[in-house]
Amino acid sequence: MIAGILNFFDALIATIRDVLPIVAIIFGFQLFVLRRRIPNLQQLLIGFAFVIVGLAFFLQGLEQALFPLGKMMAEQLTAPTFLGIDSTADTYTPDWHYYVWVYIFAAAIGFSTTIAEPSLIAVAIMANQVSGGAVGIRGLRVAVAIGVSIGIALGTYRIVSGTPLHYYIIAGYVVVMMQTLVTPKTIVALAYDSGGVTTSTVTVPLVTALGLGLASNIPGRNPLLDGFGLIAFASLFPIMSVMAYAQLSEWYANRIKKQRLDSQEE
Amino acid sequence: MDSVKDLMPIIVVIGFFQLVVLRQPIPNLADLLIGTTLVVVGLTLFIYGLKTGLFPIGETMAHGFARKGSIFWLLTFAFALGFGTTVAEPALIAVAAEAGKIAAAGHMIENTEVAIADYANGLRLTVALSVGLAILVGVLRIIRGWPLHFLIIGGYAGVVLMTGFAPPEIIGIAYDSGGVTTSTITVPLVTALGVGLSSSVHGRNPLTDGFGLVAFASLTPMIFVMGYGMLL
């Protein structure tokens, strides 16, 4: 119990250290450049305090409960015995059926950690406010989470197969550009942003453990070189899934409108 | 109790894999329960603080700069916010240290602790610089009303071009560095800044123009890290 409290204080101090430069910049500019009193200062400070304490609780809870278990699972699922790897063999041809659980785990952990990602919640709340409710908070988060889960599953396949990372990413860029041409303009900026926000406090540690576990156990892969790249996948695929979500909902809205017009004509 | 719903998927996934796939009991159930409770409480507090603290300050400052009308100070603020929040980012510090080891293993730098630490620090400054520039250009875009996709496509072209020249060892870490730079506190602030600016500059739409700053901030580090790998 005492250890838990001490750990919490460590987490709290670490969070305060992270927030300090931001607070210094904000108040510095507010006082010396804008030279205005901050409206509702008291409320803002309380809000900041909530953010700091909330994040400290959040990180402490993750460290205590989910990260150890999640990392252990990533290690067990990528262990040579589980994957059916003969460590004495010189040549190695991956047998897809040993890896099915790895891919399913990658997709599932990508989806579930993204749903809990605080910065994505923030962007979804903002998008909902700005669009006057047209962009649903849950809808956007699920669309992003589906993108991350596809991305991470494909990323683990890349590590298993040992194909170069940049082929996948460049192909992804081409798809994103083509989608940009046909997606409703209002959603494009939001879709691009959702790529960057998906990977922070919850997703990165678990996904990194998975990538490093795979790259260090599969013969011929170097964890230093092949262990990376999953985050890149996780930040590219949500862009596609959010634009796809916008296209689908536009298509659906148009269909309903058309049906209504048709029934009026009859 | 929304936070409980947010956390359910992780609990289901971990429970399913532990019990059904790996067929092992869940260790330290008490620790797990306490930890999950902490996460739920933390997330609830964070979201409350977001709405009362981070969002309002971001928008207030955006309106303040728009009223002041000095582009110079606005851009300085944008750069300082991007640079200052990134340089101390724990995820970036971890990635930079990892990159130092890769560079030493690939004989790009000497395999001594000093050389590795220098390399990691240089990389951190490079990424922070690139995020600062990204926010600066992104804010300029909102003021001028440039279409976002031209800049993003230009950025993609830059990434592809640099990939052709950068040493292969650096590519994985460069691509990943784009995703890890934007932290949980930076994202809401920068989003609120963008939305606030686009609602106070005449002729801008918060939805089409206000977003996009985070996208920039995750694109430029990829280009700059590959550039760093080429120079050293």
CSV table of C-alpha atoms in Angstrom, one decimal:
chain,number,residue,atom,x,y,z
A,1,MET,CA,0.0,0.0,0.0
A,2,ILE,CA,2.8,2.4,1.0
A,3,ALA,CA,4.7,1.4,-2.1
A,4,GLY,CA,1.6,2.1,-4.2
A,5,ILE,CA,1.4,5.6,-2.7
A,6,LEU,CA,5.1,6.3,-3.3
A,7,ASN,CA,4.7,5.1,-6.9
A,8,PHE,CA,1.8,7.4,-7.3
A,9,PHE,CA,3.9,10.3,-6.2
A,10,ASP,CA,6.6,9.4,-8.6
A,11,ALA,CA,4.0,9.3,-11.4
A,12,LEU,CA,2.6,12.7,-10.2
A,13,ILE,CA,6.1,14.3,-10.2
A,14,ALA,CA,6.9,12.9,-13.6
A,15,THR,CA,3.6,14.3,-15.0
A,16,ILE,CA,4.2,17.7,-13.5
A,17,ARG,CA,7.7,17.7,-15.0
A,18,ASP,CA,6.2,17.0,-18.4
A,19,VAL,CA,3.6,19.7,-18.1
A,20,LEU,CA,5.9,22.4,-16.7
A,21,PRO,CA,7.4,23.6,-20.0
A,22,ILE,CA,3.9,23.9,-21.4
A,23,VAL,CA,2.6,25.9,-18.5
A,24,ALA,CA,5.7,28.1,-18.6
A,25,ILE,CA,5.2,28.9,-22.4
A,26,ILE,CA,1.5,29.5,-22.0
A,27,PHE,CA,1.8,31.9,-19.0
A,28,GLY,CA,4.9,33.5,-20.4
A,29,PHE,CA,3.2,34.5,-23.6
A,30,GLN,CA,0.0,35.4,-21.8
A,31,LEU,CA,1.7,37.7,-19.3
A,32,PHE,CA,4.5,39.2,-21.4
A,33,VAL,CA,3.2,39.2,-25.0
A,34,LEU,CA,-0.6,39.3,-24.8
A,35,ARG,CA,-0.5,41.2,-21.5
A,36,ARG,CA,-4.0,40.4,-20.6
A,37,ARG,CA,-5.5,39.0,-17.5
A,38,ILE,CA,-6.6,35.4,-18.0
A,39,PRO,CA,-10.4,35.1,-17.8
A,40,ASN,CA,-11.7,32.5,-15.3
A,41,LEU,CA,-8.1,32.0,-14.0
A,42,GLN,CA,-9.3,30.0,-11.1
A,43,GLN,CA,-11.3,27.6,-13.1
A,44,LEU,CA,-8.5,27.1,-15.6
A,45,LEU,CA,-6.0,26.3,-12.8
A,46,ILE,CA,-8.4,23.8,-11.4
A,47,GLY,CA,-8.8,22.3,-14.8
A,48,PHE,CA,-5.0,22.0,-15.2
A,49,ALA,CA,-4.8,20.4,-11.7
A,50,PHE,CA,-7.4,17.8,-12.8
A,51,VAL,CA,-5.5,17.1,-16.0
A,52,ILE,CA,-2.2,16.5,-14.1
A,53,VAL,CA,-3.7,14.4,-11.3
A,54,GLY,CA,-5.9,12.5,-13.8
A,55,LEU,CA,-2.9,11.6,-16.0
A,56,ALA,CA,-0.8,10.6,-13.0
A,57,PHE,CA,-3.6,8.2,-11.8
A,58,PHE,CA,-4.0,7.0,-15.4
A,59,LEU,CA,-0.3,6.2,-15.9
A,60,GLN,CA,0.1,4.7,-12.5
A,61,GLY,CA,-2.9,2.4,-13.1
A,62,LEU,CA,-1.6,1.3,-16.5
A,63,GLU,CA,1.9,0.6,-15.0
A,64,GLN,CA,0.4,-1.4,-12.2
A,65,ALA,CA,-2.2,-3.4,-14.0
A,66,LEU,CA,-2.3,-3.5,-17.8
A,67,PHE,CA,1.2,-2.9,-19.0
A,68,PRO,CA,2.9,-5.8,-17.1
A,69,LEU,CA,0.2,-8.3,-18.2
A,70,GLY,CA,0.0,-6.9,-21.8
A,71,LYS,CA,3.8,-7.0,-22.2
A,72,MET,CA,3.9,-10.5,-20.7
A,73,MET,CA,1.3,-11.7,-23.2
A,74,ALA,CA,3.1,-10.1,-26.1
A,75,GLU,CA,6.3,-12.0,-25.0
A,76,GLN,CA,4.4,-15.3,-24.6
A,77,LEU,CA,2.6,-15.1,-27.9
A,78,THR,CA,5.9,-14.4,-29.7
A,79,ALA,CA,7.9,-17.0,-27.8
A,80,PRO,CA,9.6,-19.6,-30.1
A,81,THR,CA,7.8,-22.5,-28.6
A,82,PHE,CA,4.4,-20.9,-29.1
A,83,LEU,CA,5.3,-19.9,-32.7
A,84,GLY,CA,6.7,-23.4,-33.5
A,85,ILE,CA,10.2,-22.0,-34.3
A,86,ASP,CA,13.0,-24.5,-34.2
A,87,SER,CA,15.9,-22.3,-33.0
A,88,THR,CA,18.5,-24.7,-34.2
A,89,ALA,CA,17.3,-24.5,-37.9
A,90,ASP,CA,19.4,-22.4,-40.2
A,91,THR,CA,16.7,-21.5,-42.7
A,92,TYR,CA,13.3,-20.5,-41.6
A,93,THR,CA,10.1,-20.3,-43.5
A,94,PRO,CA,7.3,-18.8,-41.5
A,95,ASP,CA,4.2,-21.0,-41.3
A,96,TRP,CA,1.2,-18.7,-41.2
A,97,HIS,CA,-0.9,-20.8,-39.0
A,98,TYR,CA,1.4,-20.5,-36.0
A,99,TYR,CA,1.0,-16.7,-36.3
A,100,VAL,CA,-2.8,-16.5,-36.4
A,101,TRP,CA,-3.0,-15.7,-32.7
A,102,VAL,CA,-0.3,-13.0,-33.0
A,103,TYR,CA,-2.2,-11.3,-35.8
A,104,ILE,CA,-5.5,-11.5,-33.9
A,105,PHE,CA,-3.8,-10.2,-30.7
A,106,ALA,CA,-2.2,-7.4,-32.7
A,107,ALA,CA,-5.5,-6.3,-34.2
A,108,ALA,CA,-7.4,-6.7,-30.8
A,109,ILE,CA,-4.8,-4.8,-28.8
A,110,GLY,CA,-4.6,-2.1,-31.4
A,111,PHE,CA,-8.4,-1.6,-31.3
A,112,SER,CA,-8.8,-1.7,-27.6
A,113,THR,CA,-5.9,0.5,-26.6
A,114,THR,CA,-7.0,3.2,-29.2
A,115,ILE,CA,-10.5,3.3,-27.7
A,116,ALA,CA,-8.9,4.2,-24.3
A,117,GLU,CA,-6.4,6.7,-25.7
A,118,PRO,CA,-6.9,10.1,-23.9
A,119,SER,CA,-5.7,12.3,-26.8
A,120,LEU,CA,-8.1,10.7,-29.2
A,121,ILE,CA,-10.9,11.3,-26.8
A,122,ALA,CA,-9.9,15.0,-26.7
A,123,VAL,CA,-9.8,15.4,-30.5
A,124,ALA,CA,-13.2,13.5,-30.8
A,125,ILE,CA,-14.8,15.9,-28.3
A,126,MET,CA,-13.4,18.9,-30.1
A,127,ALA,CA,-14.5,17.6,-33.5
A,128,ASN,CA,-18.0,16.9,-32.2
A,129,GLN,CA,-18.3,20.5,-30.8
A,130,VAL,CA,-16.9,22.2,-33.9
A,131,SER,CA,-19.1,20.2,-36.4
A,132,GLY,CA,-22.2,20.9,-34.3
A,133,GLY,CA,-22.7,17.2,-33.6
A,134,ALA,CA,-22.3,16.0,-37.2
A,135,VAL,CA,-19.1,14.1,-36.3
A,136,GLY,CA,-20.1,11.6,-33.6
A,137,ILE,CA,-17.6,11.1,-30.7
A,138,ARG,CA,-18.0,7.3,-30.6
A,139,GLY,CA,-18.2,6.9,-34.4
A,140,LEU,CA,-14.9,8.8,-34.9
A,141,ARG,CA,-13.1,6.8,-32.2
A,142,VAL,CA,-14.3,3.5,-33.5
A,143,ALA,CA,-13.3,4.4,-37.0
A,144,VAL,CA,-9.8,5.4,-35.8
A,145,ALA,CA,-9.6,2.2,-33.7
A,146,ILE,CA,-10.5,0.0,-36.7
A,147,GLY,CA,-7.7,1.7,-38.7
A,148,VAL,CA,-5.2,1.1,-35.9
A,149,SER,CA,-6.1,-2.5,-35.6
A,150,ILE,CA,-5.7,-3.2,-39.3
A,151,GLY,CA,-2.5,-1.2,-39.3
A,152,ILE,CA,-0.9,-3.1,-36.4
A,153,ALA,CA,-2.0,-6.5,-37.7
A,154,LEU,CA,-0.4,-5.7,-41.1
A,155,GLY,CA,2.7,-4.3,-39.3
A,156,THR,CA,3.2,-7.6,-37.4
A,157,TYR,CA,2.8,-9.4,-40.8
A,158,ARG,CA,5.6,-7.2,-42.1
A,159,ILE,CA,7.9,-8.1,-39.3
A,160,VAL,CA,7.1,-11.8,-39.7
A,161,SER,CA,7.6,-11.7,-43.5
A,162,GLY,CA,10.6,-9.4,-43.3
A,163,THR,CA,9.5,-7.1,-46.2
A,164,PRO,CA,10.8,-3.5,-46.2
A,165,LEU,CA,8.7,-1.0,-44.2
A,166,HIS,CA,8.8,1.8,-46.7
A,167,TYR,CA,7.0,-0.2,-49.5
A,168,TYR,CA,3.9,-0.4,-47.2
A,169,ILE,CA,4.1,3.2,-46.1
A,170,ILE,CA,4.5,4.6,-49.6
A,171,ALA,CA,1.6,2.5,-50.9
A,172,GLY,CA,-0.4,3.8,-47.9
A,173,TYR,CA,0.4,7.4,-48.9
A,174,VAL,CA,-0.8,6.7,-52.5
A,175,VAL,CA,-4.1,5.4,-51.1
A,176,VAL,CA,-4.5,8.4,-48.7
A,177,MET,CA,-3.9,10.8,-51.6
A,178,MET,CA,-6.5,9.1,-53.8
A,179,GLN,CA,-9.0,9.0,-50.9
A,180,THR,CA,-8.4,12.8,-50.3
A,181,LEU,CA,-9.7,13.5,-53.8
A,182,VAL,CA,-13.1,11.8,-53.2
A,183,THR,CA,-13.7,12.4,-49.5
A,184,PRO,CA,-16.0,15.2,-48.3
A,185,LYS,CA,-13.7,18.2,-47.8
A,186,THR,CA,-15.0,18.9,-44.3
A,187,ILE,CA,-13.5,15.7,-42.9
A,188,VAL,CA,-10.1,15.7,-44.6
A,189,ALA,CA,-8.2,17.7,-42.0
A,190,LEU,CA,-9.7,15.7,-39.1
A,191,ALA,CA,-8.8,12.5,-40.8
A,192,TYR,CA,-5.1,13.6,-41.2
A,193,ASP,CA,-5.0,14.6,-37.6
A,194,SER,CA,-6.4,11.3,-36.4
A,195,GLY,CA,-3.3,9.6,-37.7
A,196,GLY,CA,-1.1,11.5,-35.2
A,197,VAL,CA,-3.2,11.3,-32.1
A,198,THR,CA,-3.8,7.5,-32.0
A,199,THR,CA,-0.4,6.6,-30.7
A,200,SER,CA,0.4,7.9,-27.3
A,201,THR,CA,0.3,6.8,-23.7
A,202,VAL,CA,-1.6,3.5,-23.9
A,203,THR,CA,-0.8,2.2,-27.4
A,204,VAL,CA,3.0,2.8,-27.7
A,205,PRO,CA,4.3,0.6,-24.8
A,206,LEU,CA,2.2,-2.4,-25.6
A,207,VAL,CA,2.7,-2.3,-29.4
A,208,THR,CA,6.5,-1.7,-28.9
A,209,ALA,CA,6.7,-4.9,-26.7
A,210,LEU,CA,4.9,-6.9,-29.4
A,211,GLY,CA,7.2,-5.6,-32.2
A,212,LEU,CA,10.4,-6.2,-30.3
A,213,GLY,CA,9.2,-9.6,-29.1
A,214,LEU,CA,8.5,-10.7,-32.7
A,215,ALA,CA,11.7,-9.3,-34.1
A,216,SER,CA,13.9,-10.8,-31.5
A,217,ASN,CA,12.4,-14.3,-31.7
A,218,ILE,CA,12.0,-14.9,-35.5
A,219,PRO,CA,15.3,-16.0,-37.0
A,220,GLY,CA,16.8,-13.5,-39.4
A,221,ARG,CA,15.1,-10.5,-37.9
A,222,ASN,CA,17.1,-7.9,-36.1
A,223,PRO,CA,15.1,-6.3,-33.2
A,224,LEU,CA,17.0,-3.0,-33.7
A,225,LEU,CA,16.0,-2.8,-37.3
A,226,ASP,CA,12.8,-4.8,-37.7
A,227,GLY,CA,11.2,-4.1,-34.3
A,228,PHE,CA,10.3,-0.6,-35.3
A,229,GLY,CA,7.6,0.5,-37.7
A,230,LEU,CA,4.4,-0.6,-36.0
A,231,ILE,CA,3.8,2.9,-34.8
A,232,ALA,CA,4.1,4.2,-38.3
A,233,PHE,CA,1.5,1.7,-39.4
A,234,ALA,CA,-0.7,2.7,-36.5
A,235,SER,CA,-0.5,6.4,-37.5
A,236,LEU,CA,-1.2,5.8,-41.2
A,237,PHE,CA,-4.1,3.5,-41.3
A,238,PRO,CA,-6.5,5.6,-39.2
A,239,ILE,CA,-6.3,8.3,-41.9
A,240,MET,CA,-7.7,5.8,-44.4
A,241,SER,CA,-10.4,4.4,-42.1
A,242,VAL,CA,-11.6,7.9,-41.0
A,243,MET,CA,-11.9,9.0,-44.7
A,244,ALA,CA,-13.7,5.7,-45.5
A,245,TYR,CA,-16.0,6.3,-42.6
A,246,ALA,CA,-16.9,9.8,-43.9
A,247,GLN,CA,-17.4,8.4,-47.4
A,248,LEU,CA,-19.7,5.7,-46.2
A,249,SER,CA,-21.8,8.0,-44.1
A,250,GLU,CA,-22.1,10.4,-47.0
A,251,TRP,CA,-23.1,7.6,-49.3
A,252,TYR,CA,-25.6,6.4,-46.7
A,253,ALA,CA,-27.1,9.9,-46.2
A,254,ASN,CA,-27.4,10.4,-50.0
A,255,ARG,CA,-29.2,7.1,-50.3
A,256,ILE,CA,-31.7,8.0,-47.7
A,257,LYS,CA,-32.3,11.3,-49.3
A,258,LYS,CA,-32.8,9.7,-52.6
A,259,GLN,CA,-35.2,7.2,-51.2
A,260,ARG,CA,-37.2,9.9,-49.6
A,261,LEU,CA,-37.4,11.9,-52.9
A,262,ASP,CA,-38.4,8.7,-54.8
A,263,SER,CA,-41.2,8.0,-52.3
A,264,GLN,CA,-42.4,11.6,-52.6
A,265,GLU,CA,-42.6,11.4,-56.4
A,266,GLU,CA,-44.8,8.3,-56.3
B,1,MET,CA,-19.0,6.1,-16.0
B,2,ASP,CA,-18.0,6.5,-19.7
B,3,SER,CA,-14.5,5.7,-18.6
B,4,VAL,CA,-15.5,2.2,-17.7
B,5,LYS,CA,-16.8,1.7,-21.2
B,6,ASP,CA,-13.6,3.1,-22.7
B,7,LEU,CA,-11.6,0.5,-20.8
B,8,MET,CA,-13.8,-2.5,-21.3
B,9,PRO,CA,-12.2,-3.5,-24.7
B,10,ILE,CA,-8.7,-3.7,-23.2
B,11,ILE,CA,-9.9,-5.8,-20.3
B,12,VAL,CA,-11.9,-8.2,-22.6
B,13,VAL,CA,-8.9,-8.6,-24.9
B,14,ILE,CA,-6.4,-9.3,-22.1
B,15,GLY,CA,-8.8,-11.6,-20.3
B,16,PHE,CA,-9.6,-13.5,-23.4
B,17,PHE,CA,-6.0,-14.0,-24.5
B,18,GLN,CA,-4.8,-14.9,-21.0
B,19,LEU,CA,-7.6,-17.4,-20.2
B,20,VAL,CA,-8.5,-18.9,-23.6
B,21,VAL,CA,-5.4,-18.6,-25.8
B,22,LEU,CA,-2.5,-18.9,-23.4
B,23,ARG,CA,-4.6,-20.8,-20.8
B,24,GLN,CA,-3.1,-19.3,-17.8
B,25,PRO,CA,-4.6,-17.9,-14.6
B,26,ILE,CA,-4.5,-14.1,-14.2
B,27,PRO,CA,-1.7,-13.2,-11.8
B,28,ASN,CA,-2.1,-10.6,-9.1
B,29,LEU,CA,-5.8,-10.1,-9.5
B,30,ALA,CA,-5.9,-7.6,-6.7
B,31,ASP,CA,-3.2,-5.5,-8.3
B,32,LEU,CA,-5.0,-5.6,-11.6
B,33,LEU,CA,-8.3,-4.5,-10.0
B,34,ILE,CA,-6.7,-1.6,-8.1
B,35,GLY,CA,-4.8,-0.6,-11.3
B,36,THR,CA,-7.9,-0.6,-13.4
B,37,THR,CA,-9.7,1.5,-10.9
B,38,LEU,CA,-6.9,4.0,-11.0
B,39,VAL,CA,-7.0,4.1,-14.8
B,40,VAL,CA,-10.8,4.7,-14.7
B,41,VAL,CA,-10.5,7.5,-12.1
B,42,GLY,CA,-7.6,9.1,-13.9
B,43,LEU,CA,-9.3,9.1,-17.3
B,44,THR,CA,-12.5,10.7,-15.8
B,45,LEU,CA,-10.5,13.4,-14.1
B,46,PHE,CA,-8.4,14.0,-17.2
B,47,ILE,CA,-11.5,14.5,-19.4
B,48,TYR,CA,-13.0,16.9,-16.9
B,49,GLY,CA,-9.8,18.9,-16.7
B,50,LEU,CA,-9.6,18.9,-20.5
B,51,LYS,CA,-13.0,20.6,-20.8
B,52,THR,CA,-12.4,23.1,-18.0
B,53,GLY,CA,-8.6,23.8,-18.4
B,54,LEU,CA,-6.8,22.8,-21.6
B,55,PHE,CA,-9.5,23.5,-24.2
B,56,PRO,CA,-10.4,27.0,-22.8
B,57,ILE,CA,-6.8,28.1,-22.4
B,58,GLY,CA,-6.0,27.1,-26.0
B,59,GLU,CA,-8.9,28.9,-27.4
B,60,THR,CA,-8.4,32.0,-25.2
B,61,MET,CA,-4.9,32.3,-26.4
B,62,ALA,CA,-5.9,31.9,-30.0
B,63,HIS,CA,-8.5,34.7,-29.7
B,64,GLY,CA,-5.9,36.8,-27.8
B,65,PHE,CA,-3.4,36.6,-30.6
B,66,ALA,CA,-6.0,37.2,-33.2
B,67,ARG,CA,-7.1,40.4,-31.4
B,68,LYS,CA,-3.5,41.5,-31.0
B,69,GLY,CA,-3.0,41.0,-34.7
B,70,SER,CA,0.8,40.4,-34.5
B,71,ILE,CA,1.7,37.5,-36.8
B,72,PHE,CA,5.3,37.5,-35.5
B,73,TRP,CA,4.3,36.8,-31.9
B,74,LEU,CA,1.7,34.3,-32.9
B,75,LEU,CA,4.3,32.3,-35.0
B,76,THR,CA,6.8,32.6,-32.2
B,77,PHE,CA,4.3,31.2,-29.8
B,78,ALA,CA,3.4,28.4,-32.2
B,79,PHE,CA,7.1,27.5,-32.6
B,80,ALA,CA,7.7,27.6,-28.8
B,81,LEU,CA,4.7,25.5,-28.1
B,82,GLY,CA,5.8,22.8,-30.6
B,83,PHE,CA,9.5,22.9,-29.6
B,84,GLY,CA,8.9,23.2,-25.8
B,85,THR,CA,6.4,20.4,-25.5
B,86,THR,CA,8.3,18.0,-27.7
B,87,VAL,CA,11.8,18.3,-26.3
B,88,ALA,CA,10.8,17.0,-22.9
B,89,GLU,CA,8.5,14.3,-24.2
B,90,PRO,CA,9.3,11.0,-22.4
B,91,ALA,CA,8.3,8.8,-25.4
B,92,LEU,CA,10.7,10.8,-27.6
B,93,ILE,CA,13.6,10.5,-25.1
B,94,ALA,CA,13.1,6.7,-25.1
B,95,VAL,CA,13.0,6.5,-28.9
B,96,ALA,CA,16.1,8.8,-29.2
B,97,ALA,CA,18.1,6.5,-26.8
B,98,GLU,CA,17.1,3.5,-28.9
B,99,ALA,CA,18.2,5.2,-32.1
B,100,GLY,CA,21.5,6.0,-30.5
B,101,LYS,CA,22.0,2.2,-29.9
B,102,ILE,CA,21.1,1.4,-33.5
B,103,ALA,CA,23.5,4.0,-34.9
B,104,ALA,CA,26.3,2.6,-32.8
B,105,ALA,CA,25.4,-1.0,-33.8
B,106,GLY,CA,25.4,0.0,-37.4
B,107,HIS,CA,28.9,1.7,-37.1
B,108,MET,CA,27.4,5.1,-38.0
B,109,ILE,CA,29.0,6.5,-34.8
B,110,GLU,CA,31.6,5.3,-32.4
B,111,ASN,CA,30.3,2.8,-29.9
B,112,THR,CA,31.0,4.8,-26.8
B,113,GLU,CA,28.5,6.1,-24.3
B,114,VAL,CA,29.4,9.7,-25.0
B,115,ALA,CA,28.9,9.3,-28.7
B,116,ILE,CA,25.6,7.6,-28.2
B,117,ALA,CA,24.3,10.2,-25.8
B,118,ASP,CA,25.4,13.0,-28.1
B,119,TYR,CA,23.6,11.3,-31.0
B,120,ALA,CA,20.4,10.8,-29.0
B,121,ASN,CA,20.4,14.4,-27.8
B,122,GLY,CA,21.0,15.7,-31.3
B,123,LEU,CA,18.1,13.6,-32.5
B,124,ARG,CA,15.8,14.9,-29.8
B,125,LEU,CA,16.6,18.5,-30.7
B,126,THR,CA,16.1,17.8,-34.4
B,127,VAL,CA,12.6,16.3,-33.7
B,128,ALA,CA,11.7,19.1,-31.4
B,129,LEU,CA,12.8,21.7,-34.0
B,130,SER,CA,10.8,19.9,-36.7
B,131,VAL,CA,7.6,19.9,-34.5
B,132,GLY,CA,8.1,23.6,-33.7
B,133,LEU,CA,8.4,24.3,-37.4
B,134,ALA,CA,5.4,22.1,-38.2
B,135,ILE,CA,3.2,24.0,-35.8
B,136,LEU,CA,4.5,27.3,-37.1
B,137,VAL,CA,3.7,26.4,-40.7
B,138,GLY,CA,0.4,24.9,-39.7
B,139,VAL,CA,-0.6,28.1,-38.0
B,140,LEU,CA,0.5,30.1,-41.0
B,141,ARG,CA,-1.7,27.9,-43.1
B,142,ILE,CA,-4.7,28.7,-41.0
B,143,ILE,CA,-4.1,32.4,-41.3
B,144,ARG,CA,-3.5,32.3,-45.0
B,145,GLY,CA,-6.1,29.7,-45.8
B,146,TRP,CA,-3.9,27.3,-47.8
B,147,PRO,CA,-5.5,24.0,-48.5
B,148,LEU,CA,-4.2,21.4,-46.1
B,149,HIS,CA,-3.9,18.5,-48.5
B,150,PHE,CA,-1.3,20.3,-50.7
B,151,LEU,CA,1.0,20.7,-47.7
B,152,ILE,CA,0.4,17.1,-46.6
B,153,ILE,CA,1.1,15.7,-50.1
B,154,GLY,CA,4.2,17.9,-50.2
B,155,GLY,CA,5.2,16.3,-46.9
B,156,TYR,CA,4.6,12.8,-48.2
B,157,ALA,CA,6.7,13.5,-51.2
B,158,GLY,CA,9.4,14.7,-48.9
B,159,VAL,CA,9.2,11.5,-46.8
B,160,VAL,CA,9.4,9.3,-50.0
B,161,LEU,CA,12.3,11.3,-51.4
B,162,MET,CA,14.3,11.2,-48.1
B,163,THR,CA,13.6,7.4,-47.8
B,164,GLY,CA,15.5,7.0,-51.1
B,165,PHE,CA,18.6,8.6,-49.7
B,166,ALA,CA,18.6,7.9,-45.9
B,167,PRO,CA,20.6,5.0,-44.5
B,168,PRO,CA,18.3,2.0,-44.1
B,169,GLU,CA,19.1,1.7,-40.4
B,170,ILE,CA,17.4,5.0,-39.6
B,171,ILE,CA,14.1,4.5,-41.7
B,172,GLY,CA,12.2,2.4,-39.1
B,173,ILE,CA,12.9,4.8,-36.3
B,174,ALA,CA,12.3,7.8,-38.4
B,175,TYR,CA,8.8,6.5,-39.5
B,176,ASP,CA,8.0,5.7,-35.9
B,177,SER,CA,9.2,9.1,-34.5
B,178,GLY,CA,6.3,10.8,-36.3
B,179,GLY,CA,3.7,9.0,-34.2
B,180,VAL,CA,5.3,9.4,-30.8
B,181,THR,CA,6.0,13.1,-30.7
B,182,THR,CA,2.5,14.2,-30.0
B,183,SER,CA,1.7,13.7,-26.4
B,184,THR,CA,-1.5,13.6,-24.4
B,185,ILE,CA,-1.3,17.2,-23.2
B,186,THR,CA,0.1,18.7,-26.5
B,187,VAL,CA,-2.7,17.3,-28.7
B,188,PRO,CA,-5.7,18.9,-26.9
B,189,LEU,CA,-3.8,22.2,-26.6
B,190,VAL,CA,-2.7,22.4,-30.2
B,191,THR,CA,-6.2,21.3,-31.4
B,192,ALA,CA,-7.8,24.0,-29.3
B,193,LEU,CA,-5.3,26.5,-30.7
B,194,GLY,CA,-6.1,25.6,-34.3
B,195,VAL,CA,-9.9,25.6,-33.8
B,196,GLY,CA,-9.7,28.9,-31.9
B,197,LEU,CA,-7.6,30.6,-34.5
B,198,SER,CA,-9.8,29.4,-37.4
B,199,SER,CA,-12.9,30.6,-35.7
B,200,SER,CA,-11.4,34.1,-35.1
B,201,VAL,CA,-9.8,34.6,-38.5
B,202,HIS,CA,-12.4,35.8,-40.9
B,203,GLY,CA,-13.4,33.4,-43.7
B,204,ARG,CA,-12.0,30.3,-42.0
B,205,ASN,CA,-14.0,27.2,-41.1
B,206,PRO,CA,-13.1,25.6,-37.8
B,207,LEU,CA,-13.8,22.1,-39.1
B,208,THR,CA,-11.9,22.3,-42.4
B,209,ASP,CA,-9.1,24.7,-41.4
B,210,GLY,CA,-8.9,24.3,-37.6
B,211,PHE,CA,-7.6,20.7,-37.7
B,212,GLY,CA,-4.4,19.6,-39.3
B,213,LEU,CA,-1.8,20.9,-36.9
B,214,VAL,CA,-1.3,17.5,-35.3
B,215,ALA,CA,-1.0,15.9,-38.8
B,216,PHE,CA,1.9,18.3,-39.6
B,217,ALA,CA,3.6,17.6,-36.3
B,218,SER,CA,3.6,13.9,-37.0
B,219,LEU,CA,4.9,14.3,-40.6
B,220,THR,CA,7.9,16.7,-40.3
B,221,PRO,CA,9.8,14.6,-37.7
B,222,MET,CA,10.0,11.7,-40.2
B,223,ILE,CA,11.7,14.0,-42.8
B,224,PHE,CA,14.0,15.6,-40.2
B,225,VAL,CA,15.1,12.4,-38.6
B,226,MET,CA,16.0,10.9,-41.9
B,227,GLY,CA,17.9,14.1,-42.7
B,228,TYR,CA,19.7,13.7,-39.4
B,229,GLY,CA,20.6,10.2,-40.3
B,230,MET,CA,22.1,11.3,-43.6
B,231,LEU,CA,24.2,14.1,-42.2
B,232,LEU,CA,25.8,12.0,-39.5
